[in-house]
Coordinates of C-alpha atoms in Angstrom, one line a residue:
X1 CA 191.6 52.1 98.7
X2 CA 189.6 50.0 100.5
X3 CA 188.1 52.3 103.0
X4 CA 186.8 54.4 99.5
X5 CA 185.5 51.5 98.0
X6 CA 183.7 50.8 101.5
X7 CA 182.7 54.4 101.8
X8 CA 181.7 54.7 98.0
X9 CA 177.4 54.2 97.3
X10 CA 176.8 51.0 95.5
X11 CA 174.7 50.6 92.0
X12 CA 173.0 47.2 93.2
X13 CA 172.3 48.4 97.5
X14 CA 173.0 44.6 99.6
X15 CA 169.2 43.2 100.3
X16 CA 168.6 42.9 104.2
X17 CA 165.9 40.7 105.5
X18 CA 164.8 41.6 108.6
X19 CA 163.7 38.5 110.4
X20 CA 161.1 39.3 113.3
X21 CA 159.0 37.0 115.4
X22 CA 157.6 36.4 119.1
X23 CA 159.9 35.4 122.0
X24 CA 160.2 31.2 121.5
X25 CA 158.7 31.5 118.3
X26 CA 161.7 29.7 116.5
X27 CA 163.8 32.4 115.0
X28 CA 166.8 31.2 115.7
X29 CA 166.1 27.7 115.4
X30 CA 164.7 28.4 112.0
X31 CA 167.8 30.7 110.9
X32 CA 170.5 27.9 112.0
X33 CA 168.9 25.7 110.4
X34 CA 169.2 28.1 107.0
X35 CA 172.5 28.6 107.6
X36 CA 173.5 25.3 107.9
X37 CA 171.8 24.3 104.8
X38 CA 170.6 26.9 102.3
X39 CA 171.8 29.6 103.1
X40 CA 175.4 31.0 101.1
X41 CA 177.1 34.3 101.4
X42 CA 175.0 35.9 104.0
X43 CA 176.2 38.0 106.8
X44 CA 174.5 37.8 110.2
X45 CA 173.5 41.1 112.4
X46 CA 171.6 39.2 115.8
X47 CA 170.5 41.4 118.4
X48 CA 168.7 39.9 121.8
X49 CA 167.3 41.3 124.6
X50 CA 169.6 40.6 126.9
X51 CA 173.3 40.5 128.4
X52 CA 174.4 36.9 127.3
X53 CA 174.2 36.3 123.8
X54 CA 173.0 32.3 123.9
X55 CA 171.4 33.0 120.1
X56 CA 174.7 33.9 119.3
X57 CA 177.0 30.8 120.8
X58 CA 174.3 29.0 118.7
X59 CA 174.7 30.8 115.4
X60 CA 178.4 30.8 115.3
X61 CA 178.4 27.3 115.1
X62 CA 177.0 27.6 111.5
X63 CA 178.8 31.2 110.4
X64 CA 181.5 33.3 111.5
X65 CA 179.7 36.3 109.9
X66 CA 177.8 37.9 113.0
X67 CA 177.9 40.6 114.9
X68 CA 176.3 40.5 118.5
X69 CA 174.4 43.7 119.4
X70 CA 174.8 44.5 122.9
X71 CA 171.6 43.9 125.1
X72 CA 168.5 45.9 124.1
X73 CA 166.4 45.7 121.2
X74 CA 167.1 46.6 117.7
X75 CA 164.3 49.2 117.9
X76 CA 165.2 51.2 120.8
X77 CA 168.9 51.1 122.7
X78 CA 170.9 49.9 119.5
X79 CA 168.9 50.9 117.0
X80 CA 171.9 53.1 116.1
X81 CA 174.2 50.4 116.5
X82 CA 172.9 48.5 113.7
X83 CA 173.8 50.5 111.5
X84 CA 177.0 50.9 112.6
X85 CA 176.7 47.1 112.8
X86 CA 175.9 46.9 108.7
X87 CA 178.9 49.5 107.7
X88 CA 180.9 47.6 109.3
X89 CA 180.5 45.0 107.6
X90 CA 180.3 46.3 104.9
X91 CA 184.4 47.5 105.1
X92 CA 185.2 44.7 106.3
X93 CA 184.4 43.0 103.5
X94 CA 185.7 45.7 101.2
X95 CA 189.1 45.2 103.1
X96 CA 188.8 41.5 103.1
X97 CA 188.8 40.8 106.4
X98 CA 185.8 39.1 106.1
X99 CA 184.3 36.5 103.4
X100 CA 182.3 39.1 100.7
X101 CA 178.0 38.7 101.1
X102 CA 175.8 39.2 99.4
X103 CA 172.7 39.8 101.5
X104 CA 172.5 40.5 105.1
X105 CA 169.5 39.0 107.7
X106 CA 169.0 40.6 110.7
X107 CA 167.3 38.7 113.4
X108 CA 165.9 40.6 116.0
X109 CA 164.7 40.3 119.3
X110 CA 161.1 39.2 120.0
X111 CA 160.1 42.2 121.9
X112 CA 161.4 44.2 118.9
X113 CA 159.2 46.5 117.3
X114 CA 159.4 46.5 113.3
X115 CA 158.0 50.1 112.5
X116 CA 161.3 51.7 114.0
X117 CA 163.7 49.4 111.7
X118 CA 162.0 49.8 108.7
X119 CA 162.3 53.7 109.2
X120 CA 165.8 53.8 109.9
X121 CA 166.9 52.1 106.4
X122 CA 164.1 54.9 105.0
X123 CA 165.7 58.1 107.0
X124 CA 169.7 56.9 107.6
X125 CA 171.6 59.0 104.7
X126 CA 174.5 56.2 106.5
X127 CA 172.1 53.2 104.8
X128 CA 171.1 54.9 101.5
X129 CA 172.4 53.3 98.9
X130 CA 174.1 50.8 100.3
X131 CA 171.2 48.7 102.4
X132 CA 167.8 48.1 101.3
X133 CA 165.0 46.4 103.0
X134 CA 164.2 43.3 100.7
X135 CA 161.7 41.4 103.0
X136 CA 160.5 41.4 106.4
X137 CA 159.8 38.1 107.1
X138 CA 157.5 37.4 110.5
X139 CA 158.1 34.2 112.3
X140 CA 154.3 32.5 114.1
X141 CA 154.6 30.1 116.9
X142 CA 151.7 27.3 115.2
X143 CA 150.9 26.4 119.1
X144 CA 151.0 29.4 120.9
X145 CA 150.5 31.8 117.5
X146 CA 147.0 32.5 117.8
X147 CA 147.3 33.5 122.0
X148 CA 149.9 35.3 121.3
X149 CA 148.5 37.4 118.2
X150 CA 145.5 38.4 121.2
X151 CA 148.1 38.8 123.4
X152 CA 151.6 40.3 122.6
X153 CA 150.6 43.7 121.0
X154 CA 154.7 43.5 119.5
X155 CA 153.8 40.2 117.9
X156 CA 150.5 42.0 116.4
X157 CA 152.4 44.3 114.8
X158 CA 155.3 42.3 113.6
X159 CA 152.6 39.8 111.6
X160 CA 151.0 43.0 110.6
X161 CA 153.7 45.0 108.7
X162 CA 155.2 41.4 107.4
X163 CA 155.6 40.6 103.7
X164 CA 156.0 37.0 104.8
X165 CA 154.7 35.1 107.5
X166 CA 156.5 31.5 108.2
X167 CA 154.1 29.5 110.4
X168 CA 156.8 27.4 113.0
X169 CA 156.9 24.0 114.5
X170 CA 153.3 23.3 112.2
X171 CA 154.3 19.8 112.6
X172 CA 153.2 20.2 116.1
X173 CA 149.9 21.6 115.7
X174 CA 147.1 19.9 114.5
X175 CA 145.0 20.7 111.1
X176 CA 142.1 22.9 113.3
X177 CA 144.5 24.5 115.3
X178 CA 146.9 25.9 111.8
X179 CA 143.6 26.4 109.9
X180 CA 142.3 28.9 112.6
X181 CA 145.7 30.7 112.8
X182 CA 146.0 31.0 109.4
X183 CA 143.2 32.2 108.7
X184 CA 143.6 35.1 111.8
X185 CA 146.7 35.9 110.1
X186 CA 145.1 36.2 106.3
X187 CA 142.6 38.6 107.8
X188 CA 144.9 40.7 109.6
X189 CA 147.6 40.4 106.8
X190 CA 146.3 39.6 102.8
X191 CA 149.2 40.8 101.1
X192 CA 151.6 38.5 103.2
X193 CA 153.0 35.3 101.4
X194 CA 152.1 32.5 104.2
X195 CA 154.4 29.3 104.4
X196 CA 154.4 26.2 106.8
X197 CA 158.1 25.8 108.2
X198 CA 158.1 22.6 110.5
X199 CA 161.0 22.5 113.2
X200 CA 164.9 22.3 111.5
X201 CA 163.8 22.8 107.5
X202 CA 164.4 25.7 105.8
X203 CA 164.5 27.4 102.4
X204 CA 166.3 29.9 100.6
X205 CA 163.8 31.6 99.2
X206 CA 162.5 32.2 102.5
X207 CA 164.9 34.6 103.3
X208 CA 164.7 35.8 99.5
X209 CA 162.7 39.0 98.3
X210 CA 159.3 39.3 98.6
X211 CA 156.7 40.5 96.1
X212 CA 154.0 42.8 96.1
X213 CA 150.9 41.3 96.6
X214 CA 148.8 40.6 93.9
X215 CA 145.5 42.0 94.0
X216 CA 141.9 41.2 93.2
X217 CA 139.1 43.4 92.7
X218 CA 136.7 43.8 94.8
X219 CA 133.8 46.4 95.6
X220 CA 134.7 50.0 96.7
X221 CA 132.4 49.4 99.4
X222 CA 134.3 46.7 100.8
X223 CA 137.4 48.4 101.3
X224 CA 135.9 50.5 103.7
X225 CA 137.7 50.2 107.5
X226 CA 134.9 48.7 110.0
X227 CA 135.6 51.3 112.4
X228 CA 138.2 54.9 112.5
X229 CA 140.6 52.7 113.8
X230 CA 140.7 49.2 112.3
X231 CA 144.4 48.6 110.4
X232 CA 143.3 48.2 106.7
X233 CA 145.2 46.9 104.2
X234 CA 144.8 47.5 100.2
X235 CA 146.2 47.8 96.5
X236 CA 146.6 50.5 94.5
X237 CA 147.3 50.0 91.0
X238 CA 147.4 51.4 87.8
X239 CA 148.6 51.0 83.9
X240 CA 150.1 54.2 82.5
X241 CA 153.7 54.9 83.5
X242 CA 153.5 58.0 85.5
X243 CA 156.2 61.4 85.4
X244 CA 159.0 60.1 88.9
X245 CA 158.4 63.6 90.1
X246 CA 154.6 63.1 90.4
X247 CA 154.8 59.8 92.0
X248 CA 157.1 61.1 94.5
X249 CA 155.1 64.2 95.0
X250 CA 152.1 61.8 95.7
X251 CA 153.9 59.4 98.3
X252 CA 155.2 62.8 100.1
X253 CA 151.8 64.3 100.2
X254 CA 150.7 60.9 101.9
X255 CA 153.4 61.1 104.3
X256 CA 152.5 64.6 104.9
X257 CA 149.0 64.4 105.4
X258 CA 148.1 60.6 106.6
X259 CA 151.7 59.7 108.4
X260 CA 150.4 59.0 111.9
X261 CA 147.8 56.8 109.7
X262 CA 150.2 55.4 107.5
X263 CA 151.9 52.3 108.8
X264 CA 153.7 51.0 105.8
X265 CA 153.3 51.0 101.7
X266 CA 155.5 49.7 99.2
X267 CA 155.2 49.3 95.8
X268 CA 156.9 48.9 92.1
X269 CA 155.9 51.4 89.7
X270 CA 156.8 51.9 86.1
X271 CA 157.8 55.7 85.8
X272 CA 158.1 57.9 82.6
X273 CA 162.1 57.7 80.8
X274 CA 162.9 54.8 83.2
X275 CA 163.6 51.7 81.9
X276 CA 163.3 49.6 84.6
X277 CA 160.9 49.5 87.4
X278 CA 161.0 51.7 90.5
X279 CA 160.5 50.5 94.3
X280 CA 159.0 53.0 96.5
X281 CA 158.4 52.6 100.2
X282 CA 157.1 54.7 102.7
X283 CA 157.0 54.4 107.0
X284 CA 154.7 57.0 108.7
X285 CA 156.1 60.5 107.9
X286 CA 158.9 59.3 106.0
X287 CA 159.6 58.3 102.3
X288 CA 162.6 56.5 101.3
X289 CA 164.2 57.6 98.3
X290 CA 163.4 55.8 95.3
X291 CA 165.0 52.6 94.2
X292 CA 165.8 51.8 90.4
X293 CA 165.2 48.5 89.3
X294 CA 166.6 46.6 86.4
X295 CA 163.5 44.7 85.7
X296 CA 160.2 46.3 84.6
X297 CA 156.7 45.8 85.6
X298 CA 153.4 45.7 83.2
X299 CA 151.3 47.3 86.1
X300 CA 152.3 49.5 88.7
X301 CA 151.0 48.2 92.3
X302 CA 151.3 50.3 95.7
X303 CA 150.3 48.0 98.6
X304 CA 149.1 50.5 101.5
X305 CA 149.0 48.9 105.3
X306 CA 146.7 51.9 107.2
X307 CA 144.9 53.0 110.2
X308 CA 141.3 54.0 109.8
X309 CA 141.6 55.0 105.8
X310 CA 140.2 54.3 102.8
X311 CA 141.6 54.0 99.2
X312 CA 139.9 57.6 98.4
X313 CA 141.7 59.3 100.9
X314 CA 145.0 58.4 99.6
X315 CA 144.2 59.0 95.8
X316 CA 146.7 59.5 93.5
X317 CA 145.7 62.1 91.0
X318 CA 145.4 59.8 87.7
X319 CA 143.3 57.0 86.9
X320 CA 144.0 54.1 89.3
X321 CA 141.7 51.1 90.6
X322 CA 141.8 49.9 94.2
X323 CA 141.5 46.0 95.4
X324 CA 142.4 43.8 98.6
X325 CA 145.5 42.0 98.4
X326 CA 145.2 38.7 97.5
X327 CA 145.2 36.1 100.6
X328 CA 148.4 33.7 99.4
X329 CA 147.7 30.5 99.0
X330 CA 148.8 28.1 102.2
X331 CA 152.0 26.4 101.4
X332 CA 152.8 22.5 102.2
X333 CA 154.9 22.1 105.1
X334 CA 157.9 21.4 102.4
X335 CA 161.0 23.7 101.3
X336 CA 159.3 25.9 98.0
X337 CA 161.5 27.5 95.8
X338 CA 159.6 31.0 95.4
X339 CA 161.6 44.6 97.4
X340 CA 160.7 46.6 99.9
X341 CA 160.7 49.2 103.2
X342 CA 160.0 56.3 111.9
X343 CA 161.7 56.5 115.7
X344 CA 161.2 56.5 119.1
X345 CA 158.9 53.0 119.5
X346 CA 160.2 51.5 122.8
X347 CA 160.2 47.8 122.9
X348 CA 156.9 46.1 124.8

């Protein structure tokens, strides 16, 4: 009985935050920390690059709910294993053999690429249904954040394809050297939400779901990449609910023709005869299947993270208006109280 209800696909899928960041950059720290504190009814998936698992001897201490990963990262040797790693879990649970959760953070090694995990909970028919990609939340060293964003081409793209971007140890740094990496990381990432976290204080809502990106209008001419190969980032969106079938017919036709261009987008749409809202996400060549909401939305917004392309060149084919995301306003180095996701990427 508990192997079907372990087997069976869920209404609500369990939100995973993905929880990436440079080696030192305070991951671990900063997810103890959480757990200790803020943190309830979460289980733990920690992988390290490495034989000995010292994040792990350090996490247990705070939750029995974690599975070590063998050495390798998440996005190349085990990247099967985590999912094996999340079912798991996941019957465990159901045959209560472990406290239930309900979300799941994955922390990952810092030489772990993000494009590869966000694909295989948009291509695993395993996942579907049962996981979802709620946030991928990027952790920046304040004193070595800006050196190793010129750097670490991993850490580059982790800040990159991040919805949120916790700035570590900023108790450390002083007010020139955060205001510099700050504003590197609003320029290379405007949708991202950007908070302070200063060494052994952590929030909830960190860890929690993370928006879309507002937007803000801006000239057409703006929006227009520097050079054929400059990762641009931009909003779609739109008023008028649109038929699901054209939507998804769209995103495909995206994948299809701009995948090696397209690094991530995400949105929430409203869609014709759906009540709620709809979450759409799409990696490279692939697009997840379509997630129904219980909320709604006034205005549907697609946030697109690309490689040399404009808003024109990935069009839908009704009336839409195009801006840059919004740079999020810096956050006080204070707890704040405040959803959405291709292979072969070898770690760096």
């Amino acid at each position: 009985m508990a192997d079907a209800a372990a087997g069976a696909r869920r209404s609500s899928p369990i939100p995973v935050t993905v929880l990436t960041g440079a080696l030192g950059a305070g991951k671990t720290t900063l997810l103890n920390a959480a757990l200790r504190g803020v943190l309830r009814n979460v289980a733990v998936v920690v992988n390290e690059f490495g034989a000995i698992g010292i994040d792990h001897d350090l996490i247990r201490a705070a939750t029995e709910d974690v599975v070590l990963l063998p050495g390798g990262c998440v996005c190349c040797q085990v990247r099967a294993d985590l999912a094996v790693a999340l079912l798991q879990l996941e019957r465990s649970a159901a045959q209560g053999e472990i406290p239930a959760f309900d979300r799941v953070v994955v922390e990952t090694s810092g030489l772990a690429e993000p494009g590869p995990i966000l694909q295989l909970f948009a291509e695993s028919p395993a996942l579907a249904g049962r996981f979802r990609i709620d946030a991928l939340v990027c952790v920046v060293d304040a004193q070595q954040g800006v050196a190793a964003l010129a750097d670490d081409a991993s850490a580059t793209r982790q800040a990159l394809l991040a919805d949120r971007l916790l700035v570590s140890k900023s108790e450390l740094a002083t007010p020139d050297a955060l205001a510099r990496l700050e504003e590197r990381l609003v320029a290379m990432n405007p949708q991202a939400e950007i908070l302070r976290t200063p060494r052994g204080v952590a929030a909830a809502a960190w860890f929690d779901s993370a928006p879309v990106a507002a937007a803000r209008e801006v000239p057409a001419a703006l929006l227009r990449a520097a050079h054929d190969d400059a990762v641009e980032s931009f909003v779609l969106h739109w008023a008028a609910a649109q038929p699901l079938a054209a939507l998804g017919n769209w995103l495909q036709g995206l994948a299809d023709t701009h995948g090696a261009r397209l690094l991530r987008a995400k949105g929430i749409v409203a869609a014709e005869g759906v009540a709620g809202a709809v979450a759409l996400h799409v990696v490279g060549h692939l697009v997840a299947a379509p997630e129904f909401l219980s909320r709604g939305v006034d205005q549907s917004r697609v946030v697109l993270i690309t490689r040399g392309l404009e808003p024109g060149d990935v069009a839908p084919p009704w009336p839409f208006a195009a801006s840059r995301a919004a740079a999020a306003s810096r956050a006080p180095a204070m707890p704040i109280p405040s959803p959405l996701p291709r292979a072969g990427a070898s770690c760096a």
